[in-house]
mmCIF file of C-alpha atoms in Angstrom:
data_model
loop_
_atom_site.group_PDB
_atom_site.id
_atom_site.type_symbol
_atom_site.label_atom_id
_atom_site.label_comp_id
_atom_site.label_asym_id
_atom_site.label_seq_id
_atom_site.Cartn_x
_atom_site.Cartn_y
_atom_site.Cartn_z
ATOM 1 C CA UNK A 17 43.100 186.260 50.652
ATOM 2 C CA UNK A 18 41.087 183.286 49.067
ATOM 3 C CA UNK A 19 37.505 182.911 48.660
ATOM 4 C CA UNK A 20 37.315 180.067 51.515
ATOM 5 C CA UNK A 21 38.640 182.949 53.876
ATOM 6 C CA UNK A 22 36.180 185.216 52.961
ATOM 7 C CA UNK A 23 33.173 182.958 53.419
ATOM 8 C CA UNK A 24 34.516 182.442 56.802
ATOM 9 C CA UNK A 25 35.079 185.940 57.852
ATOM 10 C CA UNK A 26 31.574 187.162 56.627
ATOM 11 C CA UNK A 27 29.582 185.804 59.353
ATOM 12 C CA UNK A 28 32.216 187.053 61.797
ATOM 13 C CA UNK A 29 31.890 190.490 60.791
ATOM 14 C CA UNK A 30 28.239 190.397 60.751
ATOM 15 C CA UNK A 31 28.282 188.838 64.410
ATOM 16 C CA UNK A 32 29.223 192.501 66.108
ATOM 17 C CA UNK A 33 26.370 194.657 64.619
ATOM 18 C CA UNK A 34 23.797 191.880 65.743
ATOM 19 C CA UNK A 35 25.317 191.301 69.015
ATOM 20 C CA UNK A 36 25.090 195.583 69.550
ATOM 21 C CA UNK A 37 21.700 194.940 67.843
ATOM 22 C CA UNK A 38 20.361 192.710 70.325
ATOM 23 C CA UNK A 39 21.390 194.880 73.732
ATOM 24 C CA UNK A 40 18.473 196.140 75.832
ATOM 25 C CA UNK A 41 18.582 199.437 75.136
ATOM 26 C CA UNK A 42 19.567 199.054 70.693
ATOM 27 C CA UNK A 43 21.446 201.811 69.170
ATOM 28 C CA UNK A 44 18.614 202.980 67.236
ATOM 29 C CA UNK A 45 16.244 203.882 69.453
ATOM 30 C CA UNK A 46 13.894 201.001 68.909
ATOM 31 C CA UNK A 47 13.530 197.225 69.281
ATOM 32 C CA UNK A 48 14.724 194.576 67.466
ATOM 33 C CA UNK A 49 12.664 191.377 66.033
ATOM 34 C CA UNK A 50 12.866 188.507 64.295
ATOM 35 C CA UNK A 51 10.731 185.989 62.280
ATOM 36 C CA UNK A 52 10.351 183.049 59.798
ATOM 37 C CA UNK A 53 8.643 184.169 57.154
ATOM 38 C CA UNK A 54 8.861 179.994 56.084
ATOM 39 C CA UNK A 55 7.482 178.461 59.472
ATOM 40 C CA UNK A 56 4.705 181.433 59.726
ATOM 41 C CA UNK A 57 3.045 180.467 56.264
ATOM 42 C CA UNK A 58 3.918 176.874 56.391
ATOM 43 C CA UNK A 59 1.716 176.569 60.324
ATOM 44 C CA UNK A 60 -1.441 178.582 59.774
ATOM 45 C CA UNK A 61 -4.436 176.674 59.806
ATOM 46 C CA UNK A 62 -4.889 177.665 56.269
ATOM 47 C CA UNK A 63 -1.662 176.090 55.336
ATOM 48 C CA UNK A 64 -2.700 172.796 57.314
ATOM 49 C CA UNK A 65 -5.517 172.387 55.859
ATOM 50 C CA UNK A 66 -4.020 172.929 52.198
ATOM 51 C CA UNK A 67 -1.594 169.966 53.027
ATOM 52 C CA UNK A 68 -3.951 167.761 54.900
ATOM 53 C CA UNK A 69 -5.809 167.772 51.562
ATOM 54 C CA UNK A 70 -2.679 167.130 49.627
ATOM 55 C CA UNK A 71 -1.897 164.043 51.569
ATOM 56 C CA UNK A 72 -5.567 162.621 51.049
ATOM 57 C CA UNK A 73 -5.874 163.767 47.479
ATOM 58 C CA UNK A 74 -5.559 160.185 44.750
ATOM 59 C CA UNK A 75 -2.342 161.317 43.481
ATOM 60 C CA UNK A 76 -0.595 162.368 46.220
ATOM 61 C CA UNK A 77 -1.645 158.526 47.541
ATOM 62 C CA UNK A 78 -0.419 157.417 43.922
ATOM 63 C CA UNK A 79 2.581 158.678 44.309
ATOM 64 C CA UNK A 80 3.116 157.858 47.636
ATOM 65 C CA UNK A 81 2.356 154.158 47.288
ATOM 66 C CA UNK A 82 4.316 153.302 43.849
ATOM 67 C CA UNK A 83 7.177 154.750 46.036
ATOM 68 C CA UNK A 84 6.522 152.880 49.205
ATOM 69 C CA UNK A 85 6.540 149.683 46.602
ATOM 70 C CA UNK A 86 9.760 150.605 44.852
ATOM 71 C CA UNK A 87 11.383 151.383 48.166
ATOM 72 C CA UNK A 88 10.316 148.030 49.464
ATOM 73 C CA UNK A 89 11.301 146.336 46.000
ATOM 74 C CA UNK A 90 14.917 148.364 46.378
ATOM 75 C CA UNK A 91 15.382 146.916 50.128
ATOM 76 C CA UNK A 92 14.369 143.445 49.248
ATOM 77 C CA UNK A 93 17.110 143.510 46.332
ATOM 78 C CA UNK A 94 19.835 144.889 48.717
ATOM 79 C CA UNK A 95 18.908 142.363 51.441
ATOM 80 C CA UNK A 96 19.267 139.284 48.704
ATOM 81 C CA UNK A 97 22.573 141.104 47.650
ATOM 82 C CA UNK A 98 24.229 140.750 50.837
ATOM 83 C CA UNK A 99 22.840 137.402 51.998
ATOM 84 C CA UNK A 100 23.392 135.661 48.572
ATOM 85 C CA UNK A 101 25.929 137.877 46.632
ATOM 86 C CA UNK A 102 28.917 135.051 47.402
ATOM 87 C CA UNK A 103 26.512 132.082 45.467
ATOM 88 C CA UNK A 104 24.958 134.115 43.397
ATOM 89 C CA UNK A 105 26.342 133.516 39.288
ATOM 90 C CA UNK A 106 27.902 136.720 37.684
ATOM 91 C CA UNK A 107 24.453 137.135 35.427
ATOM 92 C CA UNK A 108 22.232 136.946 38.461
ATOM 93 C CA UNK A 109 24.472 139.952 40.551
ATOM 94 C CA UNK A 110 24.291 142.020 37.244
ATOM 95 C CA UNK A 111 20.880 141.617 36.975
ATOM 96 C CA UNK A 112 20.516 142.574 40.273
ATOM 97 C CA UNK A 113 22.200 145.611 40.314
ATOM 98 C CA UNK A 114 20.498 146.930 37.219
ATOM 99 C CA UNK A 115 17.237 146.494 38.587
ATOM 100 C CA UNK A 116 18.132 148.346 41.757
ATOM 101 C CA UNK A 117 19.511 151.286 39.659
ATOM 102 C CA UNK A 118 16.365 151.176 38.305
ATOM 103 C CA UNK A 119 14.569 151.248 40.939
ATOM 104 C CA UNK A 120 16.783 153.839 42.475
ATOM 105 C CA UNK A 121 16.430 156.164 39.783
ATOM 106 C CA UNK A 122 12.381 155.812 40.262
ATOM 107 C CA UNK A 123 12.345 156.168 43.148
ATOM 108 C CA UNK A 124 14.279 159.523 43.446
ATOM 109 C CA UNK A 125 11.998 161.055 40.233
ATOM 110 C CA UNK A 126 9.034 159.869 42.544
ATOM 111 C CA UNK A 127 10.455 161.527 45.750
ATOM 112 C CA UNK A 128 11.222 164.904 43.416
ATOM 113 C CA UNK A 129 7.151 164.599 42.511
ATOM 114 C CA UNK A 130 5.952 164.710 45.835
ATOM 115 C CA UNK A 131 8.500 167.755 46.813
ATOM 116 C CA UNK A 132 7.254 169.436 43.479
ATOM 117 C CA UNK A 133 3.553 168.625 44.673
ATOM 118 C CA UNK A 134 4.221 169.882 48.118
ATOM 119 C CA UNK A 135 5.915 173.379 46.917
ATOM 120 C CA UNK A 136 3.347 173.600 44.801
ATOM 121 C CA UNK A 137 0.820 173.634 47.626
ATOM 122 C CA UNK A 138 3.311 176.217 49.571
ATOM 123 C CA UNK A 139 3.301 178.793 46.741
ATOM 124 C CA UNK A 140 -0.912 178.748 46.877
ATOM 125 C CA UNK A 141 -0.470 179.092 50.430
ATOM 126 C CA UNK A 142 1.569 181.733 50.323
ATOM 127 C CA UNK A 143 0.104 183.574 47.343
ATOM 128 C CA UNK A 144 -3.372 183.393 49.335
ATOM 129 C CA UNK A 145 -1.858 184.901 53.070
ATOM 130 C CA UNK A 146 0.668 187.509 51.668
ATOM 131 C CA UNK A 147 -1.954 189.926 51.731
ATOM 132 C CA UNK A 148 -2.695 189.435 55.372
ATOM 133 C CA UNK A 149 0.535 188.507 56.509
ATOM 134 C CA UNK A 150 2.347 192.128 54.856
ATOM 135 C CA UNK A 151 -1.070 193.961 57.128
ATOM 136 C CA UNK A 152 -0.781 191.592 60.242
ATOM 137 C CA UNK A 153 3.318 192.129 60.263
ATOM 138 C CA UNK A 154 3.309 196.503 59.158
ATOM 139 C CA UNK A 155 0.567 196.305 62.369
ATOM 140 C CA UNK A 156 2.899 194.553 64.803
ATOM 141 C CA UNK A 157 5.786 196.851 63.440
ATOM 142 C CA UNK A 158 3.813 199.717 64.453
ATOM 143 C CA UNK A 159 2.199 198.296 67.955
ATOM 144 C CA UNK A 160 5.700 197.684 68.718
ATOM 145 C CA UNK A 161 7.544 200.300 67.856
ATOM 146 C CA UNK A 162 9.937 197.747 65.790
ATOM 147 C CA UNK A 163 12.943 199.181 64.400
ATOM 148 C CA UNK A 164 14.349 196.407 62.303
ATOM 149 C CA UNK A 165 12.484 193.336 61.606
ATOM 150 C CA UNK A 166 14.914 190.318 60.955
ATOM 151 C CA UNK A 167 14.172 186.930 58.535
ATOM 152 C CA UNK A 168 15.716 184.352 60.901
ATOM 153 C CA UNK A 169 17.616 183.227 57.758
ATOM 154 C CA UNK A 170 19.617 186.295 58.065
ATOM 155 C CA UNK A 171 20.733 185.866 61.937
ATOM 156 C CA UNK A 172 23.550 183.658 63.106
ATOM 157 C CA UNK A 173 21.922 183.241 66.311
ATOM 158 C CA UNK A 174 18.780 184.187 68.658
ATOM 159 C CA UNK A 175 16.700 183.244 71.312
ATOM 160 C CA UNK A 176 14.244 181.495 70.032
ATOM 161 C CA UNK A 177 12.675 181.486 73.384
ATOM 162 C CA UNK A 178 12.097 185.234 73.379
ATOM 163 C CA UNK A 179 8.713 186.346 72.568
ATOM 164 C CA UNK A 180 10.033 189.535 72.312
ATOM 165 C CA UNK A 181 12.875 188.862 69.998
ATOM 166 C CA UNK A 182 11.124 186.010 68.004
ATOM 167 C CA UNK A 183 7.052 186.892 66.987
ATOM 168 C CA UNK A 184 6.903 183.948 64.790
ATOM 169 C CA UNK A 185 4.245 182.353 66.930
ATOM 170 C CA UNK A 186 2.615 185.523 67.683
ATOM 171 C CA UNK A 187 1.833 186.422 63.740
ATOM 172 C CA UNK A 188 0.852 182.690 63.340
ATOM 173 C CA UNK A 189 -1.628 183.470 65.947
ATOM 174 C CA UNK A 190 -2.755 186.638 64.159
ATOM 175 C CA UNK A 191 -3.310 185.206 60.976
ATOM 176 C CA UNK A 192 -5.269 182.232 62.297
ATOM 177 C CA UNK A 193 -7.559 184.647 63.646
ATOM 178 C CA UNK A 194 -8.098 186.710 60.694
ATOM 179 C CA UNK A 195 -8.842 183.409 58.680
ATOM 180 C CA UNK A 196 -11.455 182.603 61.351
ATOM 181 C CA UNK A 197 -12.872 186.070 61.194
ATOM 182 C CA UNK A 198 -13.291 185.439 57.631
#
């Protein structure tokens, strides 16, 4: 059997135990819940705030405006491409297309910047709630009598609807109020 066939037939295999998993009376004895660790950290007020003050600090705005410009630059030379690319001389099309390049290439180191920025903001975000978050989630675990406690990246599928399957929002909750207790 080739690799492809094994990528496809590990989620398939992994379907049945979740599937027994998610029945209303589990096979262990307890319940079953899921979370995003990502969407938990990344939606606390804490983590709001951090990024609200990322998009108002100068260089976030310094970034964000050269790249705003070269984007507009990049459109404007694509625009003149296709209405004047049949008249226009061999020189002025390769001229053109350089600059574009260019501006391409800018524009994508300027895009990585902000994404660097922004996960740098996420790791202080996380670094400052792990503390709380491990306490807030070990005391759901135990208020609920949770069995197995599921990252949503490791699920094929769940009801995201489910307050009892999915206590994403309820930890958000939970660590809001500890930060307000603070």
């Amino acid at each position: 059997m080739n690799f492809k066939k094994y990528i496809l037939l590990v989620p398939l295999m992994l379907l049945p135990p979740l599937v027994l998993l998610s029945e209303e009376e589990p096979l262990f004895g307890g319940t079953v819940a899921i979370i995003s660790a990502d969407i938990i950290l990344t939606n606390t007020e804490v983590a709001k705030s951090h990024f609200e003050e990322l998009s108002a600090s100068e260089g976030w705005k310094e970034v964000e405006e050269d790249r705003q410009l070269k984007l507009s630059e990049a459109k404007e030379i694509e625009d003149k491409i296709k209405k004047e690319g049949p008249t226009m001389s061999e020189q002025e099309k390769v001229d053109n297309q350089k600059r574009y390049a260019s501006l391409t290439q800018d524009i994508n180191f300027l895009t990585q910047k902000m994404q660097t920025m922004s996960e740098d903001v996420r790791r202080l975000v996380i670094q400052e709630q792990s503390e709380t978050f491990q306490k807030i989630v070990t005391e759901i675990i135990r208020a609920k009598g949770i069995k197995i406690l599921l990252n949503e990246n490791a699920v094929l599928y769940f009801d995201r609807s489910d307050p009892v399957l999915n206590i994403t929002p309820e930890i958000i909750d939970l660590l809001n109020e500890n930060q307000k207790e603070k």
